[in-house]
Short mmCIF file of C-alpha atoms in Angstrom, two decimals:
data_model
loop_
_atom_site.label_atom_id
_atom_site.label_comp_id
_atom_site.label_asym_id
_atom_site.label_seq_id
_atom_site.Cartn_x
_atom_site.Cartn_y
_atom_site.Cartn_z
CA MET A 1 21.15 -3.09 14.86
CA SER A 2 21.48 -2.78 10.89
CA SER A 3 18.11 -3.07 9.46
CA ARG A 4 19.54 -5.87 7.62
CA SER A 5 19.19 -8.53 10.29
CA THR A 6 17.33 -11.15 8.65
CA LEU A 7 20.05 -10.96 5.47
CA VAL A 8 22.52 -10.96 8.24
CA ALA A 9 21.05 -14.22 9.87
CA ALA A 10 20.21 -15.89 6.14
CA ILE A 11 23.76 -15.85 5.39
CA THR A 12 25.72 -16.74 8.25
CA LEU A 13 24.41 -20.05 8.90
CA GLY A 14 27.40 -22.59 9.01
CA ALA A 15 29.78 -19.70 9.55
CA VAL A 16 31.48 -21.61 12.77
CA ALA A 17 32.06 -24.68 10.73
CA MET A 18 33.91 -22.69 8.65
CA LEU A 19 36.08 -21.77 11.14
CA SER A 20 38.06 -24.65 10.85
CA LEU A 21 39.48 -23.48 7.52
CA SER A 22 41.28 -20.61 9.22
CA ALA A 23 43.85 -23.41 10.04
CA ILE A 24 44.43 -24.06 6.20
CA ALA A 25 43.71 -21.02 4.47
CA SER A 26 47.68 -19.98 4.27
CA ALA A 27 48.45 -22.80 2.00
CA VAL A 28 47.59 -23.70 -1.16
CA ASP A 29 47.12 -27.44 -0.95
CA LEU A 30 44.06 -28.22 0.97
CA ASP A 31 44.35 -32.24 0.29
CA ALA A 32 47.18 -32.80 1.91
CA ALA A 33 45.49 -36.00 3.70
CA ARG A 34 45.13 -37.57 0.53
CA ARG A 35 48.76 -37.48 -0.98
CA PRO A 36 51.35 -39.78 -0.27
CA SER A 37 53.75 -37.87 2.01
CA ASP A 38 56.47 -38.55 0.28
CA LEU A 39 55.18 -35.86 -2.68
CA PRO A 40 56.80 -32.42 -2.50
CA ALA A 41 54.31 -29.89 -0.79
CA LEU A 42 53.43 -26.67 -3.15
CA PRO A 43 54.47 -23.45 -1.36
CA ALA A 44 52.55 -21.33 1.27
CA GLN A 45 51.14 -18.19 -0.03
CA GLY A 46 53.56 -15.54 -0.20
CA GLU A 47 56.81 -17.70 -0.80
CA GLY A 48 58.10 -17.05 -4.15
CA ARG A 49 56.35 -14.10 -4.94
CA LEU A 50 56.35 -12.89 -8.81
CA THR A 51 56.64 -9.13 -9.79
CA TRP A 52 53.76 -8.93 -12.65
CA PRO A 53 52.05 -5.84 -13.02
CA PRO A 54 48.15 -5.33 -12.62
CA ALA A 55 46.55 -6.95 -15.77
CA ALA A 56 44.67 -3.55 -16.42
CA THR A 57 48.26 -2.60 -17.24
CA ALA A 58 49.79 -5.37 -18.51
CA GLY A 59 47.31 -5.93 -20.96
CA THR A 60 47.48 -9.62 -19.57
CA PRO A 61 46.62 -11.68 -16.45
CA PRO A 62 49.72 -13.99 -15.04
CA GLN A 63 51.16 -16.79 -16.74
CA PRO A 64 50.70 -20.30 -14.67
CA ARG A 65 53.73 -21.20 -13.28
CA ARG A 66 53.79 -25.12 -12.95
CA VAL A 67 53.66 -26.56 -9.61
CA PRO A 68 55.64 -30.06 -9.66
CA GLY A 69 54.27 -33.30 -8.48
CA THR A 70 53.62 -36.88 -9.43
CA ALA A 71 50.92 -35.86 -10.93
CA SER A 72 50.52 -32.01 -11.72
CA VAL A 73 48.40 -29.74 -13.14
CA ASP A 74 49.04 -25.96 -14.01
CA CYS A 75 48.23 -23.42 -11.43
CA TYR A 76 48.44 -19.62 -11.31
CA GLN A 77 50.40 -17.69 -8.77
CA TRP A 78 49.17 -14.06 -8.46
CA PRO A 79 51.49 -10.71 -7.66
CA ASP A 80 50.39 -10.78 -4.14
CA GLY A 81 51.90 -14.49 -3.99
CA THR A 82 48.64 -16.21 -3.82
CA TRP A 83 48.24 -19.41 -5.76
CA THR A 84 44.80 -20.25 -7.20
CA GLN A 85 43.93 -23.14 -9.48
CA THR A 86 43.27 -20.97 -13.25
CA GLY A 87 43.78 -17.31 -13.93
CA GLN A 88 40.02 -16.93 -12.84
CA ARG A 89 40.62 -14.86 -9.73
CA THR A 90 37.21 -16.17 -8.30
CA SER A 91 38.91 -19.78 -8.51
CA PRO A 92 39.88 -22.34 -5.86
CA ALA A 93 43.09 -22.40 -4.15
CA CYS A 94 45.42 -24.39 -6.20
CA GLN A 95 45.85 -28.30 -5.72
CA ALA A 96 48.16 -29.68 -8.05
CA THR A 97 48.86 -33.41 -7.36
CA TRP A 98 47.39 -36.49 -7.09
CA ASP A 99 48.70 -40.19 -6.72
CA PHE A 100 46.97 -42.01 -9.80
CA ALA A 101 48.67 -45.26 -8.93
CA ALA A 102 46.06 -44.74 -6.15
CA GLY A 103 43.15 -44.74 -8.87
CA ASN A 104 39.57 -42.71 -8.39
CA GLY A 105 37.36 -45.51 -7.94
CA GLY A 106 35.73 -45.63 -11.42
CA ALA A 107 32.11 -45.04 -12.02
CA THR A 108 31.22 -43.84 -8.48
CA SER A 109 27.98 -41.84 -9.60
CA THR A 110 25.61 -41.05 -12.88
CA GLY A 111 27.34 -39.54 -15.45
CA VAL A 112 31.06 -40.40 -14.16
CA ASP A 113 33.23 -43.29 -14.71
CA GLY A 114 37.40 -43.92 -14.84
CA GLY A 115 38.24 -41.64 -17.62
CA THR A 116 34.84 -38.81 -17.80
CA ILE A 117 32.25 -36.75 -16.17
CA LYS A 118 29.19 -35.74 -18.33
CA ILE A 119 28.34 -32.31 -17.73
CA GLY A 120 25.15 -31.37 -19.97
CA VAL A 121 25.10 -27.40 -21.35
CA ALA A 122 22.63 -25.62 -23.67
CA LYS A 123 25.11 -25.65 -26.12
CA ILE A 124 28.34 -26.72 -27.17
CA ASP A 125 30.07 -24.29 -29.26
CA PRO A 126 34.11 -23.80 -29.78
CA VAL A 127 34.41 -21.30 -26.91
CA ALA A 128 32.69 -23.50 -24.38
CA GLN A 129 34.79 -26.32 -25.64
CA ALA A 130 37.72 -24.24 -24.97
CA LEU A 131 37.01 -23.58 -21.31
CA THR A 132 36.36 -26.68 -20.77
CA ASP A 133 39.78 -27.79 -22.30
CA ALA A 134 41.46 -25.43 -20.11
CA VAL A 135 39.41 -26.62 -17.10
CA ASN A 136 40.65 -30.32 -18.12
CA GLN A 137 44.09 -29.07 -18.11
CA HIS A 138 44.10 -26.92 -15.00
CA TYR A 139 42.03 -28.26 -12.36
CA GLN A 140 42.50 -31.54 -10.40
CA LEU A 141 39.80 -34.04 -11.33
CA TYR A 142 41.95 -37.08 -10.72
CA GLY A 143 42.63 -38.63 -13.81
CA ARG A 144 39.15 -37.82 -15.38
CA ALA A 145 37.84 -35.33 -17.43
CA LEU A 146 34.70 -33.06 -18.08
CA GLN A 147 32.57 -33.96 -21.18
CA LEU A 148 30.18 -31.68 -22.79
CA VAL A 149 27.03 -33.00 -23.29
CA GLU A 150 24.26 -30.34 -25.50
CA LEU A 151 21.18 -30.39 -24.30
CA GLY A 152 19.55 -27.65 -25.45
CA PRO A 153 18.00 -24.42 -24.21
CA ALA A 154 16.06 -24.03 -21.21
CA ASN A 155 14.30 -20.25 -22.22
CA THR A 156 11.10 -21.34 -22.30
CA PRO A 157 8.79 -24.00 -20.15
CA VAL A 158 8.51 -26.47 -23.25
CA ALA A 159 12.78 -25.99 -23.89
CA GLN A 160 13.34 -26.39 -19.98
CA ALA A 161 11.33 -29.77 -19.69
CA ALA A 162 13.27 -30.80 -22.92
CA PHE A 163 16.43 -29.60 -21.08
CA VAL A 164 15.77 -31.64 -18.04
CA ALA A 165 14.35 -34.70 -20.00
CA ASN A 166 17.67 -34.64 -22.42
CA ALA A 167 19.95 -34.34 -18.94
CA ARG A 168 18.17 -37.47 -17.77
CA ALA A 169 18.29 -39.54 -20.85
CA GLN A 170 22.12 -38.67 -21.40
CA GLY A 171 22.86 -39.70 -17.52
CA VAL A 172 24.57 -36.23 -16.90
CA PHE A 173 26.56 -35.75 -13.61
CA ALA A 174 25.79 -32.17 -13.36
CA ALA A 175 23.91 -29.14 -16.14
CA THR A 176 24.09 -25.58 -16.32
CA PRO A 177 21.86 -23.89 -18.95
CA THR A 178 24.18 -21.53 -19.06
CA ALA A 179 25.36 -21.23 -22.55
CA VAL A 180 28.08 -18.95 -24.38
CA GLY A 181 26.62 -16.32 -26.69
CA TYR A 182 24.05 -14.07 -26.43
CA PRO A 183 22.32 -14.80 -22.78
CA THR A 184 18.60 -16.36 -23.21
CA PRO A 185 17.09 -16.58 -19.66
CA VAL A 186 16.19 -19.43 -18.25
CA ALA A 187 12.30 -20.02 -17.96
CA ASN A 188 11.91 -20.69 -14.45
CA PRO A 189 15.34 -21.51 -12.39
CA ASP A 190 13.86 -22.40 -8.91
CA ALA A 191 11.60 -25.40 -11.44
CA LEU A 192 14.65 -25.97 -13.17
CA VAL A 193 16.90 -26.68 -10.52
CA SER A 194 14.23 -28.62 -8.34
CA GLN A 195 13.67 -31.11 -11.48
CA LEU A 196 17.24 -31.80 -11.72
CA ALA A 197 17.41 -32.12 -8.48
CA THR A 198 14.54 -34.64 -8.36
CA ALA A 199 16.74 -36.87 -10.89
CA GLU A 200 19.58 -36.21 -8.77
CA ILE A 201 21.89 -34.48 -11.03
CA ILE A 202 23.83 -31.46 -10.08
CA GLY A 203 22.46 -27.89 -11.41
CA VAL A 204 24.00 -24.93 -11.40
CA LEU A 205 22.52 -21.29 -12.15
CA THR A 206 24.43 -18.07 -13.42
CA GLU A 207 21.42 -15.51 -13.23
CA PRO A 208 20.01 -13.62 -10.18
CA VAL A 209 16.52 -14.95 -10.26
CA HIS A 210 16.27 -17.57 -8.36
CA ARG A 211 15.32 -17.90 -4.44
CA ALA A 212 18.26 -18.71 -1.84
CA ASP A 213 15.55 -21.46 0.06
CA THR A 214 15.06 -23.47 -3.33
CA LEU A 215 19.31 -23.74 -2.96
CA THR A 216 19.48 -24.96 0.19
CA SER A 217 15.91 -27.20 0.72
CA LEU A 218 17.00 -29.29 -2.23
CA GLY A 219 20.22 -31.35 -1.00
CA PRO A 220 23.23 -31.38 -2.55
CA TYR A 221 22.00 -30.91 -5.77
CA PRO A 222 21.59 -26.97 -6.48
CA TRP A 223 24.30 -24.45 -7.02
CA SER A 224 24.67 -20.72 -7.99
CA THR A 225 27.25 -18.34 -8.97
CA ARG A 226 25.00 -15.46 -8.41
CA GLU A 227 23.31 -13.72 -5.62
CA PRO A 228 19.65 -14.89 -5.23
CA LEU A 229 16.62 -12.70 -6.10
CA ASP A 230 15.22 -12.09 -2.69
CA ARG A 231 19.04 -11.81 -1.47
CA SER A 232 19.43 -8.75 -4.20
CA GLN A 233 15.97 -7.31 -3.60
CA ARG A 234 17.23 -7.12 0.06
CA TRP A 235 20.04 -4.65 -0.60
CA MET A 236 18.07 -2.87 -2.92
CA GLY A 237 15.64 -2.21 0.26
CA GLU A 238 18.83 -1.54 2.34
CA LEU A 239 19.89 0.67 -0.19
CA VAL A 240 16.43 2.56 -0.46
CA CYS A 241 15.86 2.64 3.48
CA GLU A 242 19.33 3.78 4.26
CA MET A 243 20.63 6.07 1.45
CA LEU A 244 17.67 7.34 -0.45
CA ALA A 245 14.60 7.66 1.23
CA HIS A 246 13.25 10.91 2.45
CA HIS A 247 15.64 13.06 0.26
CA PRO A 248 15.01 14.72 -3.03
CA ALA A 249 15.53 12.83 -6.40
CA GLU A 250 18.80 13.99 -7.15
CA PHE A 251 20.23 11.99 -9.71
CA SER A 252 18.46 12.97 -12.34
CA THR A 253 18.26 16.61 -14.17
CA GLN A 254 14.18 16.28 -14.40
CA THR A 255 13.61 15.43 -10.75
CA GLU A 256 16.27 16.79 -8.87
CA ASP A 257 13.78 19.23 -6.27
CA GLN A 258 11.09 16.63 -5.59
CA PRO A 259 10.63 14.14 -2.96
CA ARG A 260 11.34 10.64 -3.89
CA LYS A 261 8.45 8.50 -4.95
CA PHE A 262 9.44 4.73 -5.64
CA GLY A 263 7.62 2.40 -8.16
CA ILE A 264 8.86 -1.15 -8.69
CA LEU A 265 9.04 -2.07 -12.46
CA ALA A 266 9.73 -5.86 -13.27
CA PRO A 267 9.43 -8.59 -16.30
CA SER A 268 5.53 -9.25 -16.65
CA ALA A 269 4.48 -13.08 -17.00
CA THR A 270 4.17 -12.25 -20.49
CA ALA A 271 7.84 -11.67 -20.95
CA LEU A 272 9.02 -14.53 -19.25
CA ALA A 273 6.67 -16.99 -21.03
CA GLY A 274 4.01 -17.40 -17.84
CA VAL A 275 6.29 -17.61 -15.27
CA GLU A 276 5.70 -14.87 -12.53
CA TYR A 277 8.47 -12.35 -11.25
CA SER A 278 8.40 -12.19 -7.23
CA THR A 279 9.56 -8.58 -5.84
CA ASP A 280 7.75 -9.76 -2.61
CA THR A 281 10.94 -9.83 -0.45
CA LEU A 282 11.65 -5.86 -1.71
CA SER A 283 7.87 -4.61 -0.92
CA THR A 284 8.20 -6.72 2.64
CA TYR A 285 11.66 -4.63 3.10
CA LEU A 286 10.55 -1.37 2.00
CA ASP A 287 7.23 -1.62 4.02
CA GLY A 288 9.14 -2.23 7.24
CA CYS A 289 10.83 1.47 6.88
CA GLY A 290 7.40 2.88 5.80
CA ILE A 291 7.93 3.14 1.90
CA ALA A 292 4.76 2.26 -0.07
CA ALA A 293 6.52 1.50 -3.94
CA LYS A 294 3.58 0.52 -6.59
CA ARG A 295 4.88 -2.16 -9.09
CA TYR A 296 4.61 -1.53 -12.33
CA GLU A 297 5.45 -4.34 -15.34
CA PHE A 298 7.15 -4.30 -18.54
CA THR A 299 6.96 -6.89 -21.57
CA THR A 300 9.72 -6.05 -23.62
CA LEU A 301 12.76 -8.11 -23.45
CA ALA A 302 16.11 -6.94 -25.02
CA ALA A 303 15.76 -10.10 -27.11
CA SER A 304 12.94 -9.06 -28.52
CA PRO A 305 12.60 -8.45 -31.91
CA GLN A 306 10.39 -5.47 -31.53
CA ALA A 307 9.42 -3.16 -28.47
CA ASP A 308 5.88 -3.94 -26.81
CA PRO A 309 3.62 -0.89 -27.24
CA ARG A 310 2.09 -1.54 -24.26
CA ASP A 311 5.52 -0.45 -22.37
CA GLU A 312 5.50 2.93 -23.35
CA ALA A 313 2.07 2.94 -21.84
CA THR A 314 2.86 1.90 -18.60
CA TYR A 315 6.05 4.29 -18.80
CA ALA A 316 3.85 7.13 -19.61
CA GLN A 317 1.55 5.96 -16.18
CA MET A 318 4.71 5.57 -13.91
CA ARG A 319 5.61 9.60 -14.85
CA ALA A 320 1.68 10.54 -14.51
CA ASP A 321 1.76 8.86 -10.91
CA GLY A 322 5.11 11.10 -9.72
CA ILE A 323 7.22 8.13 -9.75
CA THR A 324 10.76 9.67 -9.86
CA THR A 325 12.44 6.84 -8.75
CA VAL A 326 12.55 3.46 -10.18
CA LEU A 327 13.54 0.01 -8.38
CA TYR A 328 14.30 -1.84 -11.97
CA PHE A 329 14.57 -5.72 -12.27
CA THR A 330 15.21 -7.67 -15.26
CA VAL A 331 16.56 -10.85 -16.06
CA ALA A 332 18.86 -9.57 -19.67
CA PRO A 333 20.60 -6.31 -18.39
CA SER A 334 20.35 -5.03 -22.27
CA THR A 335 16.58 -4.65 -21.73
CA LEU A 336 17.63 -1.51 -20.26
CA SER A 337 18.81 -0.13 -23.07
CA ARG A 338 15.96 -0.69 -24.93
CA ALA A 339 13.64 0.64 -21.84
CA GLN A 340 15.27 4.10 -21.80
CA ALA A 341 13.90 4.42 -25.73
CA GLN A 342 10.36 3.90 -24.69
CA PHE A 343 10.99 6.45 -21.32
CA GLY A 344 10.57 9.47 -24.26
CA SER A 345 10.72 12.15 -22.29
CA TYR A 346 10.58 10.87 -18.74
CA ARG A 347 14.06 10.35 -17.06
CA PRO A 348 13.47 9.42 -13.66
CA GLU A 349 16.51 7.55 -11.65
CA ILE A 350 17.04 4.05 -11.70
CA ILE A 351 18.10 2.04 -9.48
CA THR A 352 19.47 -2.04 -10.26
CA ALA A 353 20.48 -4.77 -8.61
CA GLY A 354 21.24 -8.36 -9.06
CA THR A 355 22.41 -7.76 -12.67
CA ARG A 356 25.66 -6.98 -14.08
CA PRO A 357 26.85 -3.68 -13.63
CA ALA A 358 24.47 -1.21 -15.38
CA GLY A 359 26.89 1.06 -17.49
CA SER A 360 27.82 -1.27 -19.99
CA TRP A 361 24.33 -1.66 -21.34
CA LEU A 362 23.39 1.83 -21.42
CA LEU A 363 22.60 4.03 -24.48
CA PRO A 364 24.23 7.73 -24.48
CA PRO A 365 21.76 10.40 -22.97
CA PRO A 366 19.71 12.87 -24.50
CA LYS A 367 21.22 15.55 -24.61
CA GLY A 368 21.22 18.01 -21.98
CA THR A 369 19.96 15.37 -19.70
CA ARG A 370 22.26 13.62 -16.87
CA GLN A 371 20.27 10.27 -15.73
CA GLY A 372 21.29 8.80 -12.54
CA ILE A 373 21.45 5.11 -12.63
CA ILE A 374 22.64 3.55 -9.49
CA SER A 375 23.72 -0.06 -9.69
CA ILE A 376 24.17 -2.72 -6.93
CA THR A 377 25.93 -5.79 -8.45
CA ASP A 378 27.24 -9.17 -7.27
CA GLN A 379 29.70 -9.65 -9.78
CA SER A 380 32.70 -7.46 -10.73
CA PRO A 381 32.17 -3.88 -12.61
CA ALA A 382 33.17 -4.51 -16.57
CA LYS A 383 36.66 -4.42 -17.35
CA LEU A 384 37.95 -4.82 -20.67
CA PRO A 385 36.50 -7.95 -22.15
CA GLU A 386 40.04 -9.18 -23.68
CA LEU A 387 41.63 -9.44 -20.05
CA THR A 388 39.40 -11.61 -18.75
CA TRP A 389 40.32 -15.49 -18.32
CA GLY A 390 37.91 -16.64 -20.55
CA ALA A 391 38.95 -14.39 -23.45
CA GLN A 392 42.85 -15.21 -22.72
CA VAL A 393 41.61 -18.96 -23.14
CA VAL A 394 40.56 -18.76 -26.09
CA ARG A 395 42.98 -15.50 -27.85
CA ASP A 396 45.12 -17.96 -29.86
CA ARG A 397 42.08 -20.03 -31.06
CA ASP A 398 41.19 -19.99 -34.77
CA LEU A 399 37.42 -18.50 -34.39
CA ASP A 400 35.30 -17.32 -36.75
CA ASP A 401 34.35 -13.35 -36.28
CA GLN A 402 30.65 -14.21 -34.08
CA ASP A 403 32.54 -16.68 -31.91
CA ARG A 404 35.63 -14.80 -31.12
CA TYR A 405 32.70 -11.61 -30.27
CA ASN A 406 31.18 -14.87 -27.98
CA ALA A 407 34.44 -14.79 -26.21
CA LEU A 408 34.92 -11.69 -25.30
CA ASN A 409 31.49 -10.58 -24.29
CA TYR A 410 29.85 -13.41 -23.04
CA ALA A 411 32.33 -16.06 -21.67
CA ASP A 412 32.55 -15.24 -18.24
CA GLU A 413 29.17 -16.69 -17.12
CA PHE A 414 29.80 -20.00 -18.78
CA ALA A 415 33.24 -19.50 -17.31
CA ASP A 416 31.46 -19.12 -14.24
CA ALA A 417 29.34 -22.30 -13.95
CA ILE A 418 32.00 -24.52 -15.65
CA GLY A 419 34.51 -23.50 -12.98
CA LEU A 420 32.26 -24.19 -9.72
CA ILE A 421 31.53 -27.55 -11.15
CA ALA A 422 34.89 -28.28 -11.30
CA ALA A 423 35.97 -26.80 -8.26
CA GLY A 424 33.25 -29.06 -6.35
CA ILE A 425 34.95 -31.82 -8.61
CA GLN A 426 38.15 -31.14 -7.33
CA GLY A 427 37.09 -30.79 -3.96
CA ALA A 428 35.19 -33.83 -3.67
CA GLY A 429 38.30 -36.24 -4.31
CA PRO A 430 38.30 -39.34 -6.46
CA ASP A 431 35.15 -40.61 -4.66
CA LEU A 432 32.82 -38.58 -6.73
CA THR A 433 29.10 -38.32 -5.70
CA PRO A 434 26.76 -35.56 -5.42
CA GLU A 435 27.17 -35.26 -1.42
CA SER A 436 30.91 -35.61 -1.70
CA PHE A 437 30.71 -32.78 -4.13
CA ARG A 438 28.76 -30.67 -1.85
CA ALA A 439 31.51 -31.72 1.29
CA GLY A 440 34.03 -30.25 -1.23
CA LEU A 441 32.47 -27.39 -2.32
CA GLU A 442 31.16 -26.45 1.25
CA THR A 443 35.01 -26.99 2.41
CA SER A 444 37.02 -25.63 -0.32
CA TYR A 445 39.34 -22.93 -0.14
CA PHE A 446 39.13 -19.84 -2.10
CA PRO A 447 41.82 -17.15 -1.81
CA ASN A 448 39.88 -14.41 -3.72
CA PRO A 449 43.15 -12.59 -4.14
CA GLY A 450 42.73 -9.03 -4.40
CA ALA A 451 39.09 -8.89 -4.15
CA GLY A 452 37.86 -5.66 -3.87
CA GLN A 453 41.16 -3.89 -5.21
CA ARG A 454 42.10 -2.21 -8.40
CA PRO A 455 41.96 -2.89 -11.19
CA ASP A 456 38.79 -5.69 -11.03
CA PHE A 457 37.24 -5.12 -7.82
CA GLN A 458 35.99 -8.43 -8.24
CA ALA A 459 33.82 -9.69 -5.74
CA HIS A 460 34.45 -12.53 -2.76
CA VAL A 461 33.44 -16.05 -3.37
CA GLY A 462 33.28 -19.01 -1.35
CA LEU A 463 30.44 -21.63 -0.49
CA GLN A 464 29.53 -21.88 3.15
CA VAL A 465 27.81 -25.07 4.79
CA GLY A 466 24.29 -24.58 4.07
CA ASP A 467 24.51 -21.94 1.68
CA HIS A 468 24.93 -22.59 -2.12
CA VAL A 469 25.76 -19.02 -3.52
CA ALA A 470 29.54 -18.52 -4.34
CA VAL A 471 29.19 -14.74 -4.04
CA ARG A 472 29.93 -13.30 -1.11
CA ASP A 473 29.32 -9.97 -1.50
CA VAL A 474 27.94 -6.74 -3.81
CA ALA A 475 29.09 -3.50 -4.63
CA VAL A 476 27.53 -0.13 -5.16
CA GLY A 477 28.17 2.63 -7.91
CA ILE A 478 26.28 5.16 -9.56
CA TRP A 479 26.48 6.07 -13.53
CA ASN A 480 28.26 8.87 -14.29
CA TYR A 481 27.92 10.63 -17.85
CA ASP A 482 30.29 13.30 -17.08
CA THR A 483 33.41 10.86 -17.02
CA ARG A 484 34.92 8.48 -19.09
CA ASP A 485 36.23 4.86 -17.92
CA PRO A 486 40.08 5.45 -18.25
CA VAL A 487 40.88 1.64 -19.13
CA ARG A 488 38.31 1.90 -22.08
CA ALA A 489 39.22 5.39 -22.80
CA ALA A 490 42.88 4.13 -23.30
CA GLN A 491 42.16 1.52 -25.44
CA GLY A 492 40.07 3.96 -28.00
CA SER A 493 36.78 4.01 -26.80
CA GLU A 494 34.84 7.39 -26.80
CA LEU A 495 31.68 6.36 -25.35
CA PRO A 496 30.63 8.56 -22.48
CA GLY A 497 30.15 7.12 -19.41
CA HIS A 498 32.04 5.72 -15.62
CA LEU A 499 30.63 3.23 -13.11
CA CYS A 500 31.57 5.26 -10.32
CA LEU A 501 32.02 3.39 -6.98
CA VAL A 502 31.72 3.51 -3.62
CA GLY A 503 34.51 3.72 -1.68
CA GLY A 504 36.84 3.40 -4.91
CA GLY A 505 35.34 -0.64 -5.04
CA THR A 506 34.28 -1.37 -1.41
CA ARG A 507 32.63 -5.09 -1.16
CA PHE A 508 29.34 -4.69 0.97
CA ASP A 509 28.25 -7.72 3.15
CA ALA A 510 26.79 -8.89 6.02
CA ASP A 511 29.58 -7.86 8.30
CA THR A 512 30.26 -4.23 6.24
CA PRO A 513 26.37 -2.61 6.09
CA LEU A 514 25.83 -0.26 3.25
CA PRO A 515 26.70 3.41 4.37
CA ARG A 516 23.50 5.53 5.56
CA GLN A 517 24.64 8.82 3.93
CA SER A 518 23.18 9.78 0.59
CA ALA A 519 26.14 12.26 0.56
CA VAL A 520 28.03 9.31 -0.63
CA LEU A 521 26.30 8.69 -4.05
CA ARG A 522 25.70 12.47 -4.71
CA GLU A 523 29.89 13.17 -4.64
CA LEU A 524 30.21 10.01 -7.00
CA GLN A 525 27.57 11.67 -9.20
CA THR A 526 29.20 15.09 -9.18
CA GLY A 527 32.36 13.70 -10.88
CA GLN A 528 34.38 11.93 -8.24
CA CYS A 529 35.49 8.97 -10.13
CA PRO A 530 36.30 6.04 -9.72
CA GLY A 531 34.87 5.99 -6.28
CA THR A 532 35.06 7.94 -2.76
CA ALA A 533 35.95 6.88 0.48
CA VAL A 534 33.11 5.78 2.35
CA PRO A 535 32.52 7.58 5.89
CA SER A 536 33.07 5.99 8.76
CA ALA A 537 32.74 8.17 11.77
CA ASN A 538 28.92 8.91 10.95
CA ASN A 539 28.19 5.60 9.53
CA ASP A 540 25.32 4.73 12.11
CA GLN A 541 23.59 8.75 11.81
CA GLY A 542 21.08 8.94 9.04
CA GLU A 543 21.48 12.48 6.79
CA GLY A 544 18.95 15.00 7.27
#
């Protein structure tokens, strides 16, 4: 049995309840029971397939194909015949029709009336509004439209308290602290959704720094588009125990002949304005396979105007302690670029988990060195920003340079949050309440067209009963400075490096454990990109 049995138990709750969906998984309209019988049914998946090439080849994603009905919205059909609600591959199955004459019940909950649903966000800007307009156009909201309400940031304890107070005062149905623009981490995600739940407000997180039990203990209110902190730490623990422990630190030229010695690097309470960043789950997992990893803390965040000189002393101490392999956690992925500069001549292996794919935020290495950076990510490896659905939505908008930059680089998390809220509203039906929102999300079908495949390698998504985390799996890769991303290179980029993916983009979950051979990562480091096949014959055999 895999050593990750605790993870399997944690994420299979409610799987039996999802079995009943198998009978309807082949259809794109999951709301036939609510529709008058004389309305035309939507085509089943696979009918009327179109012949669009992949987005990375064509430069644009498939365009929507309108689905007729009494009241209809534009849905999208993908090259494999799959229908989704929007051009975001992670959106739910298309539900196009609804009988306007049936009415929607009017004011069914706080923040809801016959025409609008109030959604609290940190900031309203042209990009956020454009994405919300697209959601209003493409999701089935039963005669209502999402109306954004600005609540302010939640990046400090004081600001977070104001965010919740404003959400109460404005009477919003749901709220997310996510904003378009350079990401500012939430001060305390667990506390934020707990406070919103007390106010009976749906809360949606998009940062991997909360805990799974927080989401499952607060009824229908808290949700997340990202893996929770404790779950991502279990993934890191499995990677270390199964693939890296008891082998030389071969992914850095400075340490390749040394036995691995692990250190945990996490933000300090000072960096997080008094919030403690727990790595207890990782430490417990490592203890279980006989690995003792000392914890170190850094204070400088990417948004800091200056690097904290205390961090240089921390990194020097790590080197003096013989740490070859750094298990790195941060709430802002670009912090790693700042940390690399402070490492000086210290070149450890770096393992990241729960953040975006590491490579997009790395600085080129000093000449003559090759630094091994292994990434465990619940998100898809970064593709060209202009190919994302969020960027497509605002492509033709009249935006200033800053808004256009934000649309290309920072719109995806907001699109994920607003899309998850819309999916819950669509699944709930006209009688919208927090409880019907939960029931709608937990039973909605997400087709996941092309998940884990080229060109996007996107994650599988879908909510399960008792598990309020949208993403269902992770990918593993290693940043290889000897190659360049072919898609970015085709667009004229000269930046070195490429995130090489295990198994050519294989997604790992409770039913697909990580491979145990460290040779898999070694092959990626030596130039086999974008990935190598996962050995299967000896997947239960440790190496060496």
